[in-house]
C-alpha positions as MATLAB code, in Angstrom:
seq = 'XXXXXXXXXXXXXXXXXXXXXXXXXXXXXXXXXXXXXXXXXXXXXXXXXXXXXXXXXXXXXXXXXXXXXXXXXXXXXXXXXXXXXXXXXXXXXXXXXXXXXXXXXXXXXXXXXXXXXXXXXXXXXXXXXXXXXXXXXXXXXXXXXXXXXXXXXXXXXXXXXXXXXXXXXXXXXXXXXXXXXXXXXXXXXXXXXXXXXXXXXXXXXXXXXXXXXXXXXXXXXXXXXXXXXXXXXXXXXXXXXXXXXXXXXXXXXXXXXXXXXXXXXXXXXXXXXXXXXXXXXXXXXXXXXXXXXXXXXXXXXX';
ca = [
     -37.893  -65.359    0.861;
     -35.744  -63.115   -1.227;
     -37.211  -61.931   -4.640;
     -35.300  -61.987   -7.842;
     -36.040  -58.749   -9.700;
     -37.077  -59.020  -13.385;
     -36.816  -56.889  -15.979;
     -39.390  -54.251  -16.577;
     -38.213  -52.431  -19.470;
     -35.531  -52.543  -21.980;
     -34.294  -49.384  -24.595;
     -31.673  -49.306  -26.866;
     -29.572  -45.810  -26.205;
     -30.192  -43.006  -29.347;
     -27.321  -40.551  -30.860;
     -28.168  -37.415  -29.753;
     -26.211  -33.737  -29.346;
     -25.700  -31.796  -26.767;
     -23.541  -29.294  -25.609;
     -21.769  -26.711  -28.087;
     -21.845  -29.879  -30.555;
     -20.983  -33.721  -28.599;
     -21.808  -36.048  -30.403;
     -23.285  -39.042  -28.051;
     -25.593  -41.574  -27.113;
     -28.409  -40.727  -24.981;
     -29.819  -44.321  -22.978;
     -32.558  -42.022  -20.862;
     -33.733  -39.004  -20.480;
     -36.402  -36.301  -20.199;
     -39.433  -38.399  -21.947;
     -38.665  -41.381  -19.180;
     -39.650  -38.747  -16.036;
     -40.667  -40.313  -13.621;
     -39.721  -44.098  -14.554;
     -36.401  -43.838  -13.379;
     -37.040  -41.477  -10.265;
     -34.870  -40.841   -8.616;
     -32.396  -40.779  -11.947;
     -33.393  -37.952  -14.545;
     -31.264  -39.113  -17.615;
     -27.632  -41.492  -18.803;
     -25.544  -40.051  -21.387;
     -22.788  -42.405  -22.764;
     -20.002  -40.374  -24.568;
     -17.868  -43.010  -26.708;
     -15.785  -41.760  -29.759;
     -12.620  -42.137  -31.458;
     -13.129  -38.948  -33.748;
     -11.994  -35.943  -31.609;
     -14.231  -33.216  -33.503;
     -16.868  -35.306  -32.515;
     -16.472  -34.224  -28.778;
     -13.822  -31.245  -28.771;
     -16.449  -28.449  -28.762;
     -17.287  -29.773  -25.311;
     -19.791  -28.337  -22.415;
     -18.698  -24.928  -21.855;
     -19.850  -22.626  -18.471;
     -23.585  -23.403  -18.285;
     -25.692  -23.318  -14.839;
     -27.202  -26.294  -13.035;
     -29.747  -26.042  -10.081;
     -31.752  -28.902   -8.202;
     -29.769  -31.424   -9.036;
     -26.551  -33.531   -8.764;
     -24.237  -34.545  -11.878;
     -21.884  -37.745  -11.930;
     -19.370  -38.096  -14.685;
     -17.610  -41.768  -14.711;
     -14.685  -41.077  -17.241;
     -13.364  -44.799  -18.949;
     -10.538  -43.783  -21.120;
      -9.437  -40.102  -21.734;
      -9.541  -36.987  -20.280;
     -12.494  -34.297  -19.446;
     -10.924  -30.254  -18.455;
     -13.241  -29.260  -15.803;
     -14.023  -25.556  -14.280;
     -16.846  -24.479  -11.811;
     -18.010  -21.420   -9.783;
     -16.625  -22.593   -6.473;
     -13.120  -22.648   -7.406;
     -12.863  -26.004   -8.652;
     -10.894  -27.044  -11.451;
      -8.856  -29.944  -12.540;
      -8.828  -33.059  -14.856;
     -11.303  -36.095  -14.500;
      -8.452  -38.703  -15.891;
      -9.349  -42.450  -16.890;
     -11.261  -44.337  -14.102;
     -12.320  -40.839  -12.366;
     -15.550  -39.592  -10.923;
     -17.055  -36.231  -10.991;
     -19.758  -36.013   -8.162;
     -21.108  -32.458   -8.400;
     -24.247  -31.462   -6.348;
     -25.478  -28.225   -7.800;
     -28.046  -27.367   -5.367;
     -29.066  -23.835   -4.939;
     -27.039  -23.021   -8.124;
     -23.452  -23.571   -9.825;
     -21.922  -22.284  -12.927;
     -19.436  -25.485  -14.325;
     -17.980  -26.249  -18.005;
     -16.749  -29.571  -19.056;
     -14.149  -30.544  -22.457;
     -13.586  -33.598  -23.381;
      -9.971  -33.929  -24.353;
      -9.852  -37.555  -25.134;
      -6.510  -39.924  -24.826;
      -3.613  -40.105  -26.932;
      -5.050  -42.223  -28.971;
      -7.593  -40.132  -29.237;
     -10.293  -42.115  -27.884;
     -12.695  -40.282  -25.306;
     -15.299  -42.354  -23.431;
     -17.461  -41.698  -20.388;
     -20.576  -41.539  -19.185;
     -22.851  -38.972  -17.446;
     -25.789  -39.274  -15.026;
     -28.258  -37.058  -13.313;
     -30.139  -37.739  -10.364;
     -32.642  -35.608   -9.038;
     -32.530  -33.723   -5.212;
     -36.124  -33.490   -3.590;
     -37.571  -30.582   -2.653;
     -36.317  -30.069    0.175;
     -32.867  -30.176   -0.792;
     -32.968  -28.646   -3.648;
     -31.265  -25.078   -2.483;
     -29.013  -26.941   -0.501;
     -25.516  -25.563   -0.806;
     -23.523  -26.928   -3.614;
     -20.582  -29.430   -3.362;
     -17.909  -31.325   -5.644;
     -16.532  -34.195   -5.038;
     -13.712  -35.348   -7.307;
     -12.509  -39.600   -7.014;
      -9.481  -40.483   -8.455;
      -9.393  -44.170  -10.046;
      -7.237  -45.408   -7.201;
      -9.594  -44.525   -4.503;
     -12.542  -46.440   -6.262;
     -11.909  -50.001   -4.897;
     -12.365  -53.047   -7.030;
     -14.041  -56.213   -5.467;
     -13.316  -60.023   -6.836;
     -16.037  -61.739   -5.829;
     -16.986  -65.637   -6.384;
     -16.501  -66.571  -10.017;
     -13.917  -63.722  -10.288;
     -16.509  -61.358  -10.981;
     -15.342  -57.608  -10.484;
     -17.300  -54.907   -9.177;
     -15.679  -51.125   -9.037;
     -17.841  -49.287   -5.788;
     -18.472  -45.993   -7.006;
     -20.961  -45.875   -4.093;
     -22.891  -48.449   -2.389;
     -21.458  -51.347   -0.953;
     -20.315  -55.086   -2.480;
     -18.761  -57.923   -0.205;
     -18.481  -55.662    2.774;
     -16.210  -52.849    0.834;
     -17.754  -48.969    0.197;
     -17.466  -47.151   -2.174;
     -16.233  -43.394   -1.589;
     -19.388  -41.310   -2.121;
     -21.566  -41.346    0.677;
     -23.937  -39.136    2.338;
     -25.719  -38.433   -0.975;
     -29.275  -37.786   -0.666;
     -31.264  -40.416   -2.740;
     -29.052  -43.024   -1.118;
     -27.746  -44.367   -4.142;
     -25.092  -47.275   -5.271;
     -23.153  -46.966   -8.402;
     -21.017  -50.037   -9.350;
     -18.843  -51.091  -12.948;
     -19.209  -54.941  -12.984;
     -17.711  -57.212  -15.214;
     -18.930  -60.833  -15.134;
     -16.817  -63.529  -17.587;
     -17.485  -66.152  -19.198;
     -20.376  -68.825  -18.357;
     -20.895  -66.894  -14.319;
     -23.765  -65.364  -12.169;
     -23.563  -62.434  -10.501;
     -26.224  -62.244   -7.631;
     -26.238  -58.704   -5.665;
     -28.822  -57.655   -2.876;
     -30.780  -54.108   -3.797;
     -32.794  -52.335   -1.513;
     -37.080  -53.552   -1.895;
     -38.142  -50.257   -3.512;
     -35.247  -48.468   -4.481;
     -34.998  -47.590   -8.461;
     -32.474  -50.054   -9.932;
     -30.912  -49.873  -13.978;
     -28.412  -51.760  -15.801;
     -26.094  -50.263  -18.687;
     -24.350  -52.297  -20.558;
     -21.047  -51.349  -21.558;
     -19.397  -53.738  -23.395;
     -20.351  -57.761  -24.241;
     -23.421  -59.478  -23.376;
     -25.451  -61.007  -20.739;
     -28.976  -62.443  -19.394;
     -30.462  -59.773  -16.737;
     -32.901  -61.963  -14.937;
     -33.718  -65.462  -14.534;
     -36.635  -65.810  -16.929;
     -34.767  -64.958  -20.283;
     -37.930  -64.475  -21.823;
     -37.723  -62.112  -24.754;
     -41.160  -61.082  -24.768;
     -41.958  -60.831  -21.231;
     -41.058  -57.296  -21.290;
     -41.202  -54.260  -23.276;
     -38.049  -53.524  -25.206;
     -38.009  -49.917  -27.115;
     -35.724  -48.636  -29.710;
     -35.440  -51.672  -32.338;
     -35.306  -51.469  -35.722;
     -39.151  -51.642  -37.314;
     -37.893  -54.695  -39.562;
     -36.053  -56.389  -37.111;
     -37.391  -59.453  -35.797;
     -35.952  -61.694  -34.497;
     -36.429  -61.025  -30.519;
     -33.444  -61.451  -28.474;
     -33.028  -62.761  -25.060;
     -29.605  -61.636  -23.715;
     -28.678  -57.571  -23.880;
     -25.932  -56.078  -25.372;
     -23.868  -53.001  -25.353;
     -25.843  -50.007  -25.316;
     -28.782  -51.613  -23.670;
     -30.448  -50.213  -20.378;
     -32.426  -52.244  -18.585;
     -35.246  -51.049  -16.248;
     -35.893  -53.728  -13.429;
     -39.145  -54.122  -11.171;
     -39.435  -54.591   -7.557;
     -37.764  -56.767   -5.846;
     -34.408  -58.046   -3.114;
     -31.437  -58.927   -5.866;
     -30.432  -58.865   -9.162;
     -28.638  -61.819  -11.120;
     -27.026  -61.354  -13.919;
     -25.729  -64.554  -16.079;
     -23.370  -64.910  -19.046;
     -22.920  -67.804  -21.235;
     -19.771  -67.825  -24.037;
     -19.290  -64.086  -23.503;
     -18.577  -61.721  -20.813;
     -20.109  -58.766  -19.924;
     -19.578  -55.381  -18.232;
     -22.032  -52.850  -16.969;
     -22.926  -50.332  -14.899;
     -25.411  -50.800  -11.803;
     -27.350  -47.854  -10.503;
     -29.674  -47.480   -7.884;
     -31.270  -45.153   -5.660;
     -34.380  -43.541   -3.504;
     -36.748  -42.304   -5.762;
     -38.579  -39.028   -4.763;
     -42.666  -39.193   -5.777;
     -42.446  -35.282   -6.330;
     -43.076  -33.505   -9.811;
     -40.700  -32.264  -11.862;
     -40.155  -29.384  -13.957;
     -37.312  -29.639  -15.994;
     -35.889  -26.962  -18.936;
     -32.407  -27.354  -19.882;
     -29.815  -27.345  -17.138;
     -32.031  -27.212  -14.453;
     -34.424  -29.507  -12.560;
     -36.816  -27.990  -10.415;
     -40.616  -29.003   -8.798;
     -42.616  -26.146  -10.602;
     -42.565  -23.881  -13.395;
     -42.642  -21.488  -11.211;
     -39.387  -22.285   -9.639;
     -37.847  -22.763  -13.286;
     -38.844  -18.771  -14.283;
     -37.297  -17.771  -11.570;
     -33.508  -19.774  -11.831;
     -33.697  -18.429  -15.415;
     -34.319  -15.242  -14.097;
     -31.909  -15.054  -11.524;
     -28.976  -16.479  -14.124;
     -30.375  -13.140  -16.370;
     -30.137  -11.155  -13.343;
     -26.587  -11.993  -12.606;
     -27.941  -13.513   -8.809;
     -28.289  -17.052   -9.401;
     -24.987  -18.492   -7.335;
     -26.106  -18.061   -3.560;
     -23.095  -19.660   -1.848;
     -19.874  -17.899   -1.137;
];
């Protein structure tokens, strides 16, 4: 019989800077290694104010990992080592496995409204694949499909699969799924997840119940204000949800809808030492991709 997972953790995302100055909200990151293994930390970038996001994330290394930036309205300028360069538009995805090493920059350029808002992931390569050779992958909005399902729930596959339809990133390590759901009004939205794959909810807009129970204190929520108490049931935007074990997850709405993102992946088991930009297994490993970016010999492909 098929287990409904329930939620294991709940945080409320913090403002944070990063970059040459960005202003944005951070839902994971560093102090959650290893609870969302294989993920390493979700940065939501949402402002109206251009200085707040103009200065931007200019040429900086990455090694031992993979970056994925989802881009909801506006525009990011984009540069890397290998020759690529563009514009991540509205609905675009960034897919960028550093690997053995890449130098990138990123600038938010916002729409003409200006209104940027995006999000940014990291997920972790193992060991063994941590020098692999670097690759970008760039996915316009119109090759992301969108899936109506029962209830006319939508689901955008990033990766993964929903209803028989996958996404366009495949053949990524951790074997994850990425999907942007929106579930109206007074629905449930059931979807299968793999038994002991890592599995999060963001939510982006709205609000909804993320497992059955709807038990406010049968998990641990972090992040709420010291005098607030009155404990609340349903999550709203800016939440993350952690879930447990389990086959599905169902997702419910009552007088509102709701839209979030749906992550999950393979988690690893190995350590991880982090500093910065890059994500390696040992300190060791870290010296020497700082020394190597000194050196002038970090890139190793071609």
């Amino acid at each position: 019989m098929e287990s409904v997972r329930k939620i294991a953790k709940v945080w409320k995302s913090k403002p944070t800077i990063e970059g040459a100055g960005v202003h944005l909200k951070r839902a994971f990151g560093y102090y959650q290694v290893p609870l969302f293994d294989p993920f390493l930390m979700l940065d939501d970038f949402h402002s109206g104010y251009p200085p707040d996001y103009l200065k931007g994330f200019p040429w900086h290394p990455h090694r031992g990992i993979e970056t994925i930036t989802y881009v909801l309205h506006g525009r990011v300028e984009h540069g890397d080592s290998m020759g690529n360069k563009g514009v991540i538009e509205s609905g675009d995805v960034q897919w960028m496995t550093a690997g053995s090493g890449i130098i990138h920059q990123e600038m938010p350029k916002g729409d003409d409204t200006g209104l940027m808002w995006g999000f940014q992931f990291w997920a972790n390569l193992p060991a063994s694949r941590k020098m692999m050779d670097p690759r970008y992958r760039g996915i316009t909005a119109a090759e992301i499909p969108e899936v109506v399902l029962k209830g006319e729930v939508r689901a955008k596959v990033i990766c993964g699969e929903v209803g028989g339809v996958r996404g366009p990133v495949q053949d990524v390590v951790i074997d994850p799924a990425c999907l942007d759901v929106t579930v109206p009004p007074e629905t449930t939205f059931a979807h299968p997840v793999r038994r002991g794959h890592k599995v999060f909810a963001y939510v982006v807009d709205g609000e909804g119940y993320f497992d059955p129970e709807r038990n406010a204190f049968a998990h641990e929520v972090v992040g709420v204000n010291y005098f607030d108490m009155k404990r609340e049931c349903a999550c709203g935007a800016e939440n993350l949800i952690l879930y447990g074990d389990g086959d599905q997850v169902v997702i419910t709405t009552r007088d509102r809808p709701v839209r979030f993102l749906l992550v999950s992946g393979q988690p690893i088991g190995e350590p991880v030492a982090w500093y910065g930009p890059i994500v390696m297994n040992t300190q060791e490993e870290l010296r020497i991709a700082f020394e190597e970016y000194e050196r002038g010999t970090f890139i190793k492909h071609r």
